PDB file of C-alpha atoms in Angstrom:
ATOM      1  CA  UNK A   1       0.000   0.000   0.000  1.00  0.00           C
ATOM      2  CA  UNK A   2       2.870   2.346   0.838  1.00  0.00           C
ATOM      3  CA  UNK A   3       4.447   1.777  -2.575  1.00  0.00           C
ATOM      4  CA  UNK A   4       1.109   2.489  -4.264  1.00  0.00           C
ATOM      5  CA  UNK A   5       0.792   5.758  -2.306  1.00  0.00           C
ATOM      6  CA  UNK A   6       4.317   6.723  -3.335  1.00  0.00           C
ATOM      7  CA  UNK A   7       3.456   6.013  -6.954  1.00  0.00           C
ATOM      8  CA  UNK A   8       0.308   8.118  -6.845  1.00  0.00           C
ATOM      9  CA  UNK A   9       2.217  10.947  -5.169  1.00  0.00           C
ATOM     10  CA  UNK A  10       4.899  10.803  -7.816  1.00  0.00           C
ATOM     11  CA  UNK A  11       2.416  10.842 -10.682  1.00  0.00           C
ATOM     12  CA  UNK A  12       0.497  13.788  -9.277  1.00  0.00           C
ATOM     13  CA  UNK A  13       3.617  15.831  -8.530  1.00  0.00           C
ATOM     14  CA  UNK A  14       5.733  15.251 -11.597  1.00  0.00           C
ATOM     15  CA  UNK A  15       5.181  18.776 -12.845  1.00  0.00           C
ATOM     16  CA  UNK A  16       7.330  19.983  -9.963  1.00  0.00           C
ATOM     17  CA  UNK A  17      10.820  21.034 -11.120  1.00  0.00           C
ATOM     18  CA  UNK A  18      12.657  18.888  -8.578  1.00  0.00           C
ATOM     19  CA  UNK A  19      10.615  15.813  -9.519  1.00  0.00           C
ATOM     20  CA  UNK A  20      11.415  16.315 -13.194  1.00  0.00           C
ATOM     21  CA  UNK A  21      15.107  16.856 -12.434  1.00  0.00           C
ATOM     22  CA  UNK A  22      15.177  13.681 -10.349  1.00  0.00           C
ATOM     23  CA  UNK A  23      13.467  11.662 -13.091  1.00  0.00           C
ATOM     24  CA  UNK A  24      15.882  13.057 -15.685  1.00  0.00           C
ATOM     25  CA  UNK A  25      18.870  12.071 -13.522  1.00  0.00           C
ATOM     26  CA  UNK A  26      17.387   8.621 -12.862  1.00  0.00           C
ATOM     27  CA  UNK A  27      16.991   7.978 -16.596  1.00  0.00           C
ATOM     28  CA  UNK A  28      20.465   9.239 -17.467  1.00  0.00           C
ATOM     29  CA  UNK A  29      22.216   7.271 -14.725  1.00  0.00           C
ATOM     30  CA  UNK A  30      20.720   4.002 -15.961  1.00  0.00           C
ATOM     31  CA  UNK A  31      22.486   4.396 -19.329  1.00  0.00           C
ATOM     32  CA  UNK A  32      25.618   2.395 -20.126  1.00  0.00           C
ATOM     33  CA  UNK A  33      27.734   5.397 -21.139  1.00  0.00           C
ATOM     34  CA  UNK A  34      27.491   7.657 -18.080  1.00  0.00           C
ATOM     35  CA  UNK A  35      30.736   9.627 -17.712  1.00  0.00           C
ATOM     36  CA  UNK A  36      32.581  10.410 -14.499  1.00  0.00           C
ATOM     37  CA  UNK A  37      31.804  14.084 -15.029  1.00  0.00           C
ATOM     38  CA  UNK A  38      28.079  13.336 -15.205  1.00  0.00           C
ATOM     39  CA  UNK A  39      28.268  11.284 -12.019  1.00  0.00           C
ATOM     40  CA  UNK A  40      30.030  14.163 -10.293  1.00  0.00           C
ATOM     41  CA  UNK A  41      27.360  16.618 -11.501  1.00  0.00           C
ATOM     42  CA  UNK A  42      24.641  14.303 -10.217  1.00  0.00           C
ATOM     43  CA  UNK A  43      26.241  14.009  -6.787  1.00  0.00           C
ATOM     44  CA  UNK A  44      26.550  17.778  -6.561  1.00  0.00           C
ATOM     45  CA  UNK A  45      22.873  18.146  -7.440  1.00  0.00           C
ATOM     46  CA  UNK A  46      21.968  15.440  -4.932  1.00  0.00           C
ATOM     47  CA  UNK A  47      23.767  17.233  -2.084  1.00  0.00           C
ATOM     48  CA  UNK A  48      22.366  20.689  -2.819  1.00  0.00           C
ATOM     49  CA  UNK A  49      19.181  20.018  -0.872  1.00  0.00           C
ATOM     50  CA  UNK A  50      17.720  17.236   1.257  1.00  0.00           C
ATOM     51  CA  UNK A  51      14.597  17.359  -0.929  1.00  0.00           C
ATOM     52  CA  UNK A  52      16.715  16.389  -3.953  1.00  0.00           C
ATOM     53  CA  UNK A  53      17.913  13.258  -2.152  1.00  0.00           C
ATOM     54  CA  UNK A  54      14.452  12.354  -0.845  1.00  0.00           C
ATOM     55  CA  UNK A  55      12.847  12.768  -4.278  1.00  0.00           C
ATOM     56  CA  UNK A  56      15.534  10.707  -6.002  1.00  0.00           C
ATOM     57  CA  UNK A  57      15.236   7.968  -3.373  1.00  0.00           C
ATOM     58  CA  UNK A  58      11.451   7.789  -3.893  1.00  0.00           C
ATOM     59  CA  UNK A  59      11.865   7.392  -7.652  1.00  0.00           C
ATOM     60  CA  UNK A  60      14.600   4.767  -7.168  1.00  0.00           C
ATOM     61  CA  UNK A  61      12.372   2.761  -4.822  1.00  0.00           C
ATOM     62  CA  UNK A  62       9.497   2.921  -7.306  1.00  0.00           C
ATOM     63  CA  UNK A  63      11.580   1.018  -9.854  1.00  0.00           C
ATOM     64  CA  UNK A  64      13.217  -1.264  -7.307  1.00  0.00           C
ATOM     65  CA  UNK A  65      16.604   0.463  -7.539  1.00  0.00           C
ATOM     66  CA  UNK A  66      17.155   1.431  -3.917  1.00  0.00           C
ATOM     67  CA  UNK A  67      20.813   0.415  -4.260  1.00  0.00           C
ATOM     68  CA  UNK A  68      21.449   2.814  -7.142  1.00  0.00           C
ATOM     69  CA  UNK A  69      22.359   5.737  -4.897  1.00  0.00           C
ATOM     70  CA  UNK A  70      24.811   3.653  -2.861  1.00  0.00           C
ATOM     71  CA  UNK A  71      26.450   2.272  -5.998  1.00  0.00           C
ATOM     72  CA  UNK A  72      26.911   5.770  -7.402  1.00  0.00           C
ATOM     73  CA  UNK A  73      28.494   6.933  -4.171  1.00  0.00           C
ATOM     74  CA  UNK A  74      30.936   4.025  -4.239  1.00  0.00           C
ATOM     75  CA  UNK A  75      31.775   4.712  -7.874  1.00  0.00           C
ATOM     76  CA  UNK A  76      32.323   8.378  -7.091  1.00  0.00           C
ATOM     77  CA  UNK A  77      34.786   7.551  -4.309  1.00  0.00           C
ATOM     78  CA  UNK A  78      36.590   4.994  -6.469  1.00  0.00           C
ATOM     79  CA  UNK A  79      37.109   7.461  -9.300  1.00  0.00           C
ATOM     80  CA  UNK A  80      37.741  10.389  -6.939  1.00  0.00           C
ATOM     81  CA  UNK A  81      34.765  12.432  -8.087  1.00  0.00           C
ATOM     82  CA  UNK A  82      32.869  12.491  -4.775  1.00  0.00           C
ATOM     83  CA  UNK A  83      31.722  16.007  -3.815  1.00  0.00           C
ATOM     84  CA  UNK A  84      33.231  17.844  -0.870  1.00  0.00           C
ATOM     85  CA  UNK A  85      31.447  18.139   2.459  1.00  0.00           C
ATOM     86  CA  UNK A  86      28.299  20.198   2.391  1.00  0.00           C
ATOM     87  CA  UNK A  87      30.042  23.064   4.241  1.00  0.00           C
ATOM     88  CA  UNK A  88      32.447  23.465   1.344  1.00  0.00           C
ATOM     89  CA  UNK A  89      29.857  22.994  -1.406  1.00  0.00           C
ATOM     90  CA  UNK A  90      28.973  26.691  -1.646  1.00  0.00           C
ATOM     91  CA  UNK A  91      31.364  27.100  -4.555  1.00  0.00           C
ATOM     92  CA  UNK A  92      29.412  24.573  -6.595  1.00  0.00           C
ATOM     93  CA  UNK A  93      25.959  26.053  -6.091  1.00  0.00           C
ATOM     94  CA  UNK A  94      25.393  27.417  -9.561  1.00  0.00           C
ATOM     95  CA  UNK A  95      21.598  27.550  -9.849  1.00  0.00           C
ATOM     96  CA  UNK A  96      20.235  24.711 -11.929  1.00  0.00           C
ATOM     97  CA  UNK A  97      18.061  27.158 -13.845  1.00  0.00           C
ATOM     98  CA  UNK A  98      21.170  29.022 -15.046  1.00  0.00           C
ATOM     99  CA  UNK A  99      22.908  25.764 -15.917  1.00  0.00           C
ATOM    100  CA  UNK A 100      19.838  24.617 -17.853  1.00  0.00           C
ATOM    101  CA  UNK A 101      19.711  27.921 -19.734  1.00  0.00           C
ATOM    102  CA  UNK A 102      23.385  27.621 -20.671  1.00  0.00           C
ATOM    103  CA  UNK A 103      22.863  24.056 -21.892  1.00  0.00           C
ATOM    104  CA  UNK A 104      19.806  25.108 -23.877  1.00  0.00           C
ATOM    105  CA  UNK A 105      21.714  28.042 -25.387  1.00  0.00           C
ATOM    106  CA  UNK A 106      24.509  25.716 -26.486  1.00  0.00           C
ATOM    107  CA  UNK A 107      22.011  23.258 -27.954  1.00  0.00           C
ATOM    108  CA  UNK A 108      20.124  25.959 -29.846  1.00  0.00           C
ATOM    109  CA  UNK A 109      23.360  27.448 -31.135  1.00  0.00           C
ATOM    110  CA  UNK A 110      24.438  24.034 -32.428  1.00  0.00           C
ATOM    111  CA  UNK A 111      21.036  23.445 -34.038  1.00  0.00           C
ATOM    112  CA  UNK A 112      21.145  26.918 -35.610  1.00  0.00           C
ATOM    113  CA  UNK A 113      24.592  26.196 -37.055  1.00  0.00           C
ATOM    114  CA  UNK A 114      23.308  22.964 -38.610  1.00  0.00           C
ATOM    115  CA  UNK A 115      20.255  24.766 -39.967  1.00  0.00           C
ATOM    116  CA  UNK A 116      22.443  27.435 -41.556  1.00  0.00           C
ATOM    117  CA  UNK A 117      24.799  24.882 -43.149  1.00  0.00           C
ATOM    118  CA  UNK A 118      22.189  22.384 -44.297  1.00  0.00           C
ATOM    119  CA  UNK A 119      20.559  22.428 -47.717  1.00  0.00           C
ATOM    120  CA  UNK A 120      17.930  19.856 -46.753  1.00  0.00           C
ATOM    121  CA  UNK A 121      16.602  18.946 -43.291  1.00  0.00           C
ATOM    122  CA  UNK A 122      13.817  16.992 -41.571  1.00  0.00           C
ATOM    123  CA  UNK A 123      12.131  17.491 -38.221  1.00  0.00           C
ATOM    124  CA  UNK A 124      11.396  14.888 -35.559  1.00  0.00           C
ATOM    125  CA  UNK A 125       9.242  12.112 -37.045  1.00  0.00           C
ATOM    126  CA  UNK A 126       9.571  13.506 -40.589  1.00  0.00           C
ATOM    127  CA  UNK A 127      11.082  11.850 -43.676  1.00  0.00           C
ATOM    128  CA  UNK A 128      11.947  13.568 -46.935  1.00  0.00           C
ATOM    129  CA  UNK A 129      13.338  12.523 -50.340  1.00  0.00           C
ATOM    130  CA  UNK A 130      15.434  14.935 -52.407  1.00  0.00           C
ATOM    131  CA  UNK A 131      16.515  14.418 -56.014  1.00  0.00           C
ATOM    132  CA  UNK A 132      19.806  15.642 -57.471  1.00  0.00           C
ATOM    133  CA  UNK A 133      20.503  16.817 -61.030  1.00  0.00           C
ATOM    134  CA  UNK A 134      22.732  13.804 -61.721  1.00  0.00           C
ATOM    135  CA  UNK A 135      19.816  11.382 -61.208  1.00  0.00           C
ATOM    136  CA  UNK A 136      20.812  10.351 -57.672  1.00  0.00           C
ATOM    137  CA  UNK A 137      18.528  10.744 -54.660  1.00  0.00           C
ATOM    138  CA  UNK A 138      18.717  10.952 -50.879  1.00  0.00           C
ATOM    139  CA  UNK A 139      15.992  10.093 -48.372  1.00  0.00           C
ATOM    140  CA  UNK A 140      16.445  11.832 -45.029  1.00  0.00           C
ATOM    141  CA  UNK A 141      15.259   9.971 -41.946  1.00  0.00           C
ATOM    142  CA  UNK A 142      13.849  11.684 -38.861  1.00  0.00           C
ATOM    143  CA  UNK A 143      15.752  14.695 -37.457  1.00  0.00           C
ATOM    144  CA  UNK A 144      18.422  14.742 -40.180  1.00  0.00           C
ATOM    145  CA  UNK A 145      20.285  17.357 -42.216  1.00  0.00           C
ATOM    146  CA  UNK A 146      22.671  17.383 -45.202  1.00  0.00           C
ATOM    147  CA  UNK A 147      24.730  19.917 -47.151  1.00  0.00           C
ATOM    148  CA  UNK A 148      25.105  19.172 -50.893  1.00  0.00           C
ATOM    149  CA  UNK A 149      27.665  20.204 -53.527  1.00  0.00           C
ATOM    150  CA  UNK A 150      27.171  18.636 -56.960  1.00  0.00           C
ATOM    151  CA  UNK A 151      29.536  20.941 -58.848  1.00  0.00           C
ATOM    152  CA  UNK A 152      32.996  19.980 -60.084  1.00  0.00           C
ATOM    153  CA  UNK A 153      34.649  16.597 -60.518  1.00  0.00           C
ATOM    154  CA  UNK A 154      33.201  15.145 -57.335  1.00  0.00           C
ATOM    155  CA  UNK A 155      29.646  14.906 -56.034  1.00  0.00           C
ATOM    156  CA  UNK A 156      29.819  15.644 -52.308  1.00  0.00           C
ATOM    157  CA  UNK A 157      27.281  15.362 -49.501  1.00  0.00           C
ATOM    158  CA  UNK A 158      28.010  16.247 -45.894  1.00  0.00           C
ATOM    159  CA  UNK A 159      25.831  14.542 -43.312  1.00  0.00           C
ATOM    160  CA  UNK A 160      25.377  17.146 -40.582  1.00  0.00           C
ATOM    161  CA  UNK A 161      23.182  14.971 -38.370  1.00  0.00           C
ATOM    162  CA  UNK A 162      20.829  12.010 -38.489  1.00  0.00           C
ATOM    163  CA  UNK A 163      20.557   9.279 -41.117  1.00  0.00           C
ATOM    164  CA  UNK A 164      20.216   9.303 -44.907  1.00  0.00           C
ATOM    165  CA  UNK A 165      19.547   6.601 -47.487  1.00  0.00           C
ATOM    166  CA  UNK A 166      21.271   7.216 -50.847  1.00  0.00           C
ATOM    167  CA  UNK A 167      20.538   5.843 -54.302  1.00  0.00           C
ATOM    168  CA  UNK A 168      23.487   6.904 -56.458  1.00  0.00           C
ATOM    169  CA  UNK A 169      23.470   7.158 -60.240  1.00  0.00           C
ATOM    170  CA  UNK A 170      26.674   5.619 -61.569  1.00  0.00           C
ATOM    171  CA  UNK A 171      29.188   8.048 -63.114  1.00  0.00           C
ATOM    172  CA  UNK A 172      32.789   6.699 -63.293  1.00  0.00           C
ATOM    173  CA  UNK A 173      34.132  10.187 -63.934  1.00  0.00           C
ATOM    174  CA  UNK A 174      32.461  11.803 -60.910  1.00  0.00           C
ATOM    175  CA  UNK A 175      32.659   9.791 -57.675  1.00  0.00           C
ATOM    176  CA  UNK A 176      29.931  10.295 -55.079  1.00  0.00           C
ATOM    177  CA  UNK A 177      31.329  11.062 -51.608  1.00  0.00           C
ATOM    178  CA  UNK A 178      29.447  11.261 -48.300  1.00  0.00           C
ATOM    179  CA  UNK A 179      31.254  12.780 -45.354  1.00  0.00           C
ATOM    180  CA  UNK A 180      30.027  12.394 -41.762  1.00  0.00           C
ATOM    181  CA  UNK A 181      31.624  13.244 -38.435  1.00  0.00           C
ATOM    182  CA  UNK A 182      33.908  10.190 -38.293  1.00  0.00           C
ATOM    183  CA  UNK A 183      33.680   8.690 -41.773  1.00  0.00           C
ATOM    184  CA  UNK A 184      34.053   9.239 -45.505  1.00  0.00           C
ATOM    185  CA  UNK A 185      32.130   6.961 -47.882  1.00  0.00           C
ATOM    186  CA  UNK A 186      33.086   6.833 -51.572  1.00  0.00           C
ATOM    187  CA  UNK A 187      30.879   5.181 -54.219  1.00  0.00           C
ATOM    188  CA  UNK A 188      30.306   5.025 -57.972  1.00  0.00           C
ATOM    189  CA  UNK A 189      26.803   3.570 -58.037  1.00  0.00           C
ATOM    190  CA  UNK A 190      24.939   1.829 -55.237  1.00  0.00           C
ATOM    191  CA  UNK A 191      22.237   2.014 -52.564  1.00  0.00           C
ATOM    192  CA  UNK A 192      23.466   2.611 -49.027  1.00  0.00           C
ATOM    193  CA  UNK A 193      22.826   4.293 -45.670  1.00  0.00           C
ATOM    194  CA  UNK A 194      24.947   6.632 -43.570  1.00  0.00           C
ATOM    195  CA  UNK A 195      23.876   7.229 -39.961  1.00  0.00           C
ATOM    196  CA  UNK A 196      25.632   9.744 -37.710  1.00  0.00           C
ATOM    197  CA  UNK A 197      25.075   8.758 -34.086  1.00  0.00           C
ATOM    198  CA  UNK A 198      26.212  10.287 -30.780  1.00  0.00           C
ATOM    199  CA  UNK A 199      29.751   8.903 -30.789  1.00  0.00           C
ATOM    200  CA  UNK A 200      30.064   7.036 -34.071  1.00  0.00           C
ATOM    201  CA  UNK A 201      28.920   6.760 -37.680  1.00  0.00           C
ATOM    202  CA  UNK A 202      27.379   3.690 -39.274  1.00  0.00           C
ATOM    203  CA  UNK A 203      27.474   2.818 -42.987  1.00  0.00           C
ATOM    204  CA  UNK A 204      25.128   0.112 -44.320  1.00  0.00           C
ATOM    205  CA  UNK A 205      25.019  -1.159 -47.914  1.00  0.00           C
ATOM    206  CA  UNK A 206      21.707  -2.302 -49.409  1.00  0.00           C
ATOM    207  CA  UNK A 207      23.279  -3.245 -52.761  1.00  0.00           C
ATOM    208  CA  UNK A 208      26.462  -2.451 -54.657  1.00  0.00           C
ATOM    209  CA  UNK A 209      29.848  -1.589 -53.216  1.00  0.00           C
ATOM    210  CA  UNK A 210      31.280   1.321 -51.235  1.00  0.00           C
ATOM    211  CA  UNK A 211      34.653   2.216 -49.774  1.00  0.00           C
ATOM    212  CA  UNK A 212      34.556   3.477 -46.199  1.00  0.00           C
ATOM    213  CA  UNK A 213      37.438   5.214 -44.436  1.00  0.00           C
ATOM    214  CA  UNK A 214      37.765   6.974 -41.098  1.00  0.00           C
ATOM    215  CA  UNK A 215      38.476  10.686 -41.325  1.00  0.00           C
ATOM    216  CA  UNK A 216      41.568  10.371 -39.155  1.00  0.00           C
ATOM    217  CA  UNK A 217      43.077   7.766 -41.517  1.00  0.00           C
ATOM    218  CA  UNK A 218      43.798   5.598 -38.479  1.00  0.00           C
ATOM    219  CA  UNK A 219      43.019   2.324 -40.259  1.00  0.00           C
ATOM    220  CA  UNK A 220      42.919   0.962 -43.790  1.00  0.00           C
ATOM    221  CA  UNK A 221      39.673   1.675 -45.701  1.00  0.00           C
ATOM    222  CA  UNK A 222      37.101  -1.116 -45.852  1.00  0.00           C
ATOM    223  CA  UNK A 223      35.137  -2.269 -48.907  1.00  0.00           C
ATOM    224  CA  UNK A 224      31.503  -3.066 -48.112  1.00  0.00           C
ATOM    225  CA  UNK A 225      29.272  -5.241 -50.315  1.00  0.00           C
ATOM    226  CA  UNK A 226      25.573  -6.146 -50.322  1.00  0.00           C
ATOM    227  CA  UNK A 227      24.008  -6.206 -46.818  1.00  0.00           C
ATOM    228  CA  UNK A 228      27.253  -5.396 -45.039  1.00  0.00           C
ATOM    229  CA  UNK A 229      27.762  -2.664 -42.443  1.00  0.00           C
ATOM    230  CA  UNK A 230      30.522  -1.064 -40.401  1.00  0.00           C
ATOM    231  CA  UNK A 231      30.708   1.416 -37.517  1.00  0.00           C
ATOM    232  CA  UNK A 232      33.296   4.182 -37.326  1.00  0.00           C
ATOM    233  CA  UNK A 233      34.247   6.210 -34.272  1.00  0.00           C
ATOM    234  CA  UNK A 234      37.161   8.318 -33.029  1.00  0.00           C
ATOM    235  CA  UNK A 235      39.334   5.173 -32.877  1.00  0.00           C
ATOM    236  CA  UNK A 236      38.739   4.306 -36.528  1.00  0.00           C
ATOM    237  CA  UNK A 237      36.855   1.594 -38.413  1.00  0.00           C
ATOM    238  CA  UNK A 238      35.245  -1.336 -36.644  1.00  0.00           C
ATOM    239  CA  UNK A 239      34.744  -4.870 -37.932  1.00  0.00           C
ATOM    240  CA  UNK A 240      32.577  -5.412 -40.999  1.00  0.00           C
ATOM    241  CA  UNK A 241      29.365  -7.254 -40.112  1.00  0.00           C
ATOM    242  CA  UNK A 242      26.323  -8.678 -41.890  1.00  0.00           C
ATOM    243  CA  UNK A 243      22.969  -6.915 -41.583  1.00  0.00           C
ATOM    244  CA  UNK A 244      20.859  -9.685 -40.052  1.00  0.00           C
ATOM    245  CA  UNK A 245      17.751  -7.637 -39.301  1.00  0.00           C
ATOM    246  CA  UNK A 246      15.394  -5.536 -41.403  1.00  0.00           C
ATOM    247  CA  UNK A 247      14.969  -3.132 -38.480  1.00  0.00           C
ATOM    248  CA  UNK A 248      18.072  -1.134 -39.458  1.00  0.00           C
ATOM    249  CA  UNK A 249      16.835  -0.290 -42.973  1.00  0.00           C
ATOM    250  CA  UNK A 250      13.040  -0.772 -43.116  1.00  0.00           C
ATOM    251  CA  UNK A 251      12.268   2.899 -42.345  1.00  0.00           C
ATOM    252  CA  UNK A 252      12.795   3.661 -46.052  1.00  0.00           C
ATOM    253  CA  UNK A 253       9.530   1.840 -46.800  1.00  0.00           C
ATOM    254  CA  UNK A 254       7.637   3.711 -44.075  1.00  0.00           C
ATOM    255  CA  UNK A 255       7.733   0.958 -41.446  1.00  0.00           C
ATOM    256  CA  UNK A 256       9.887  -0.348 -38.641  1.00  0.00           C
ATOM    257  CA  UNK A 257      10.096  -4.059 -39.380  1.00  0.00           C
ATOM    258  CA  UNK A 258      11.487  -6.303 -36.653  1.00  0.00           C
ATOM    259  CA  UNK A 259      12.321  -9.986 -36.922  1.00  0.00           C
ATOM    260  CA  UNK A 260      13.271 -11.704 -33.674  1.00  0.00           C
ATOM    261  CA  UNK A 261      14.495  -8.326 -32.408  1.00  0.00           C
ATOM    262  CA  UNK A 262      14.778  -7.399 -28.744  1.00  0.00           C
ATOM    263  CA  UNK A 263      12.149  -5.066 -27.314  1.00  0.00           C
ATOM    264  CA  UNK A 264      14.933  -2.656 -26.315  1.00  0.00           C
ATOM    265  CA  UNK A 265      16.291  -2.397 -29.879  1.00  0.00           C
ATOM    266  CA  UNK A 266      12.791  -1.742 -31.255  1.00  0.00           C
ATOM    267  CA  UNK A 267      12.024   0.919 -28.643  1.00  0.00           C
ATOM    268  CA  UNK A 268      15.399   2.568 -29.314  1.00  0.00           C
ATOM    269  CA  UNK A 269      14.331   2.922 -32.951  1.00  0.00           C
ATOM    270  CA  UNK A 270      10.875   4.211 -31.983  1.00  0.00           C
ATOM    271  CA  UNK A 271      12.446   6.866 -29.739  1.00  0.00           C
ATOM    272  CA  UNK A 272      14.075   8.450 -32.791  1.00  0.00           C
ATOM    273  CA  UNK A 273      10.641   9.435 -34.114  1.00  0.00           C
ATOM    274  CA  UNK A 274       9.060  10.898 -30.982  1.00  0.00           C
ATOM    275  CA  UNK A 275       9.880  13.223 -28.123  1.00  0.00           C
ATOM    276  CA  UNK A 276      10.352  12.040 -24.558  1.00  0.00           C
ATOM    277  CA  UNK A 277      12.139   9.310 -22.643  1.00  0.00           C
ATOM    278  CA  UNK A 278      11.397   5.625 -22.053  1.00  0.00           C
ATOM    279  CA  UNK A 279      12.443   3.634 -18.968  1.00  0.00           C
ATOM    280  CA  UNK A 280      11.965  -0.017 -18.016  1.00  0.00           C
ATOM    281  CA  UNK A 281      10.342  -0.995 -14.739  1.00  0.00           C
ATOM    282  CA  UNK A 282      11.486  -4.582 -15.321  1.00  0.00           C
ATOM    283  CA  UNK A 283      14.865  -4.942 -17.048  1.00  0.00           C
ATOM    284  CA  UNK A 284      14.054  -8.469 -18.181  1.00  0.00           C
ATOM    285  CA  UNK A 285      11.656  -6.940 -20.726  1.00  0.00           C
ATOM    286  CA  UNK A 286      14.595  -5.450 -22.603  1.00  0.00           C
ATOM    287  CA  UNK A 287      15.539  -8.833 -24.083  1.00  0.00           C
ATOM    288  CA  UNK A 288      11.994  -9.905 -24.995  1.00  0.00           C
ATOM    289  CA  UNK A 289      12.111 -11.112 -28.625  1.00  0.00           C
ATOM    290  CA  UNK A 290       9.387  -9.840 -30.925  1.00  0.00           C
ATOM    291  CA  UNK A 291       8.318  -9.865 -34.583  1.00  0.00           C
ATOM    292  CA  UNK A 292       6.117  -7.423 -36.460  1.00  0.00           C
ATOM    293  CA  UNK A 293       6.091  -3.934 -37.912  1.00  0.00           C
ATOM    294  CA  UNK A 294       5.043  -0.399 -36.974  1.00  0.00           C
ATOM    295  CA  UNK A 295       3.794   2.292 -39.341  1.00  0.00           C
ATOM    296  CA  UNK A 296       6.013   5.388 -39.148  1.00  0.00           C
ATOM    297  CA  UNK A 297       3.069   7.612 -40.054  1.00  0.00           C
ATOM    298  CA  UNK A 298       1.702   6.867 -36.595  1.00  0.00           C
ATOM    299  CA  UNK A 299       4.824   8.036 -34.727  1.00  0.00           C
ATOM    300  CA  UNK A 300       2.871   9.533 -31.809  1.00  0.00           C
ATOM    301  CA  UNK A 301       1.127   6.212 -31.147  1.00  0.00           C
ATOM    302  CA  UNK A 302       3.952   3.763 -31.941  1.00  0.00           C
ATOM    303  CA  UNK A 303       4.620   2.884 -28.308  1.00  0.00           C
ATOM    304  CA  UNK A 304       0.919   2.378 -27.638  1.00  0.00           C
ATOM    305  CA  UNK A 305       0.599   0.096 -30.675  1.00  0.00           C
ATOM    306  CA  UNK A 306       3.694  -1.822 -29.608  1.00  0.00           C
ATOM    307  CA  UNK A 307       2.435  -2.238 -26.056  1.00  0.00           C
ATOM    308  CA  UNK A 308      -1.007  -3.380 -27.228  1.00  0.00           C
ATOM    309  CA  UNK A 309       0.373  -5.974 -29.622  1.00  0.00           C
ATOM    310  CA  UNK A 310       2.754  -7.356 -27.014  1.00  0.00           C
ATOM    311  CA  UNK A 311       0.412  -7.054 -24.037  1.00  0.00           C
ATOM    312  CA  UNK A 312       3.124  -5.008 -22.321  1.00  0.00           C
ATOM    313  CA  UNK A 313       1.944  -2.190 -20.062  1.00  0.00           C
ATOM    314  CA  UNK A 314       3.005   1.324 -21.113  1.00  0.00           C
ATOM    315  CA  UNK A 315       2.488   3.908 -18.353  1.00  0.00           C
ATOM    316  CA  UNK A 316       2.577   7.580 -19.387  1.00  0.00           C
ATOM    317  CA  UNK A 317       3.623   9.623 -16.348  1.00  0.00           C
ATOM    318  CA  UNK A 318       3.957  12.774 -18.449  1.00  0.00           C
ATOM    319  CA  UNK A 319       3.929  13.540 -22.166  1.00  0.00           C
ATOM    320  CA  UNK A 320       7.669  12.935 -22.267  1.00  0.00           C
ATOM    321  CA  UNK A 321       8.116  10.016 -19.851  1.00  0.00           C
ATOM    322  CA  UNK A 322       6.872   6.461 -20.526  1.00  0.00           C
ATOM    323  CA  UNK A 323       7.447   3.443 -18.257  1.00  0.00           C
ATOM    324  CA  UNK A 324       7.564  -0.005 -19.874  1.00  0.00           C
ATOM    325  CA  UNK A 325       6.272  -2.808 -17.679  1.00  0.00           C
TER     326      UNK A 325
END
């Protein structure tokens, strides 16, 4: 009964700033790539006010993660990022509102720069196909942007963000080159994808052949053939692998098609087409294997459709936070 009361209290009070901050921290800290700097920032936030700690503890208990706070404290001490005593914490008390404004300013400035550079862009949940004078085409996936230069001896496209599917008209005298943050892809005529992610690029070939190199020239270029893919990050090219699922490429046809895919991988794809965050009340659901497809034209309802088809409960605490399980 106590847990149910805590849940009702949380749902009714989530519009409170501290509740939303606590939920945001809870979601971020469950990710696999949390940095030491982020852990330090969290611990500073946690020690700013007793209410911060109480609110975070309530949310942790709701999902059965009461040990999360203790584990973070141990990790902080191990990596020497634990905050100073509360008496000495005055130097760190930059108001969260100011910090949020600075982060938002940086984000908007980055988005404005991309908007100014890009020749073609899509918003969240939008897809768009553009056609070039040489007969080639590019389909932009959700939240993507490209800059195009078709003049001269080379046809060049810069992927500024997101993912694009290319169908290239063969021209031996004018190679087609796609440049992303970590990679350069060179083709003569083929169908392929380039996806710029947070810390890496991914190149996937539907048919034909492409040459992929890392921009730092750290490793030898790789030749990709039909249904092959490779990831590229700051360390260079990864291992070439076979595309064994339609989920990575089916968006071109207006659907997310999944064949024996984990629920987590499907939801990660869905999250690219909608705003908000998704967390799992039961981590065992992440590995649940499913088959089916979701219509991208129904991006606002994709999670609801997925939950209904799988008989998995989807709880909407706010417009931007959904709990699976």
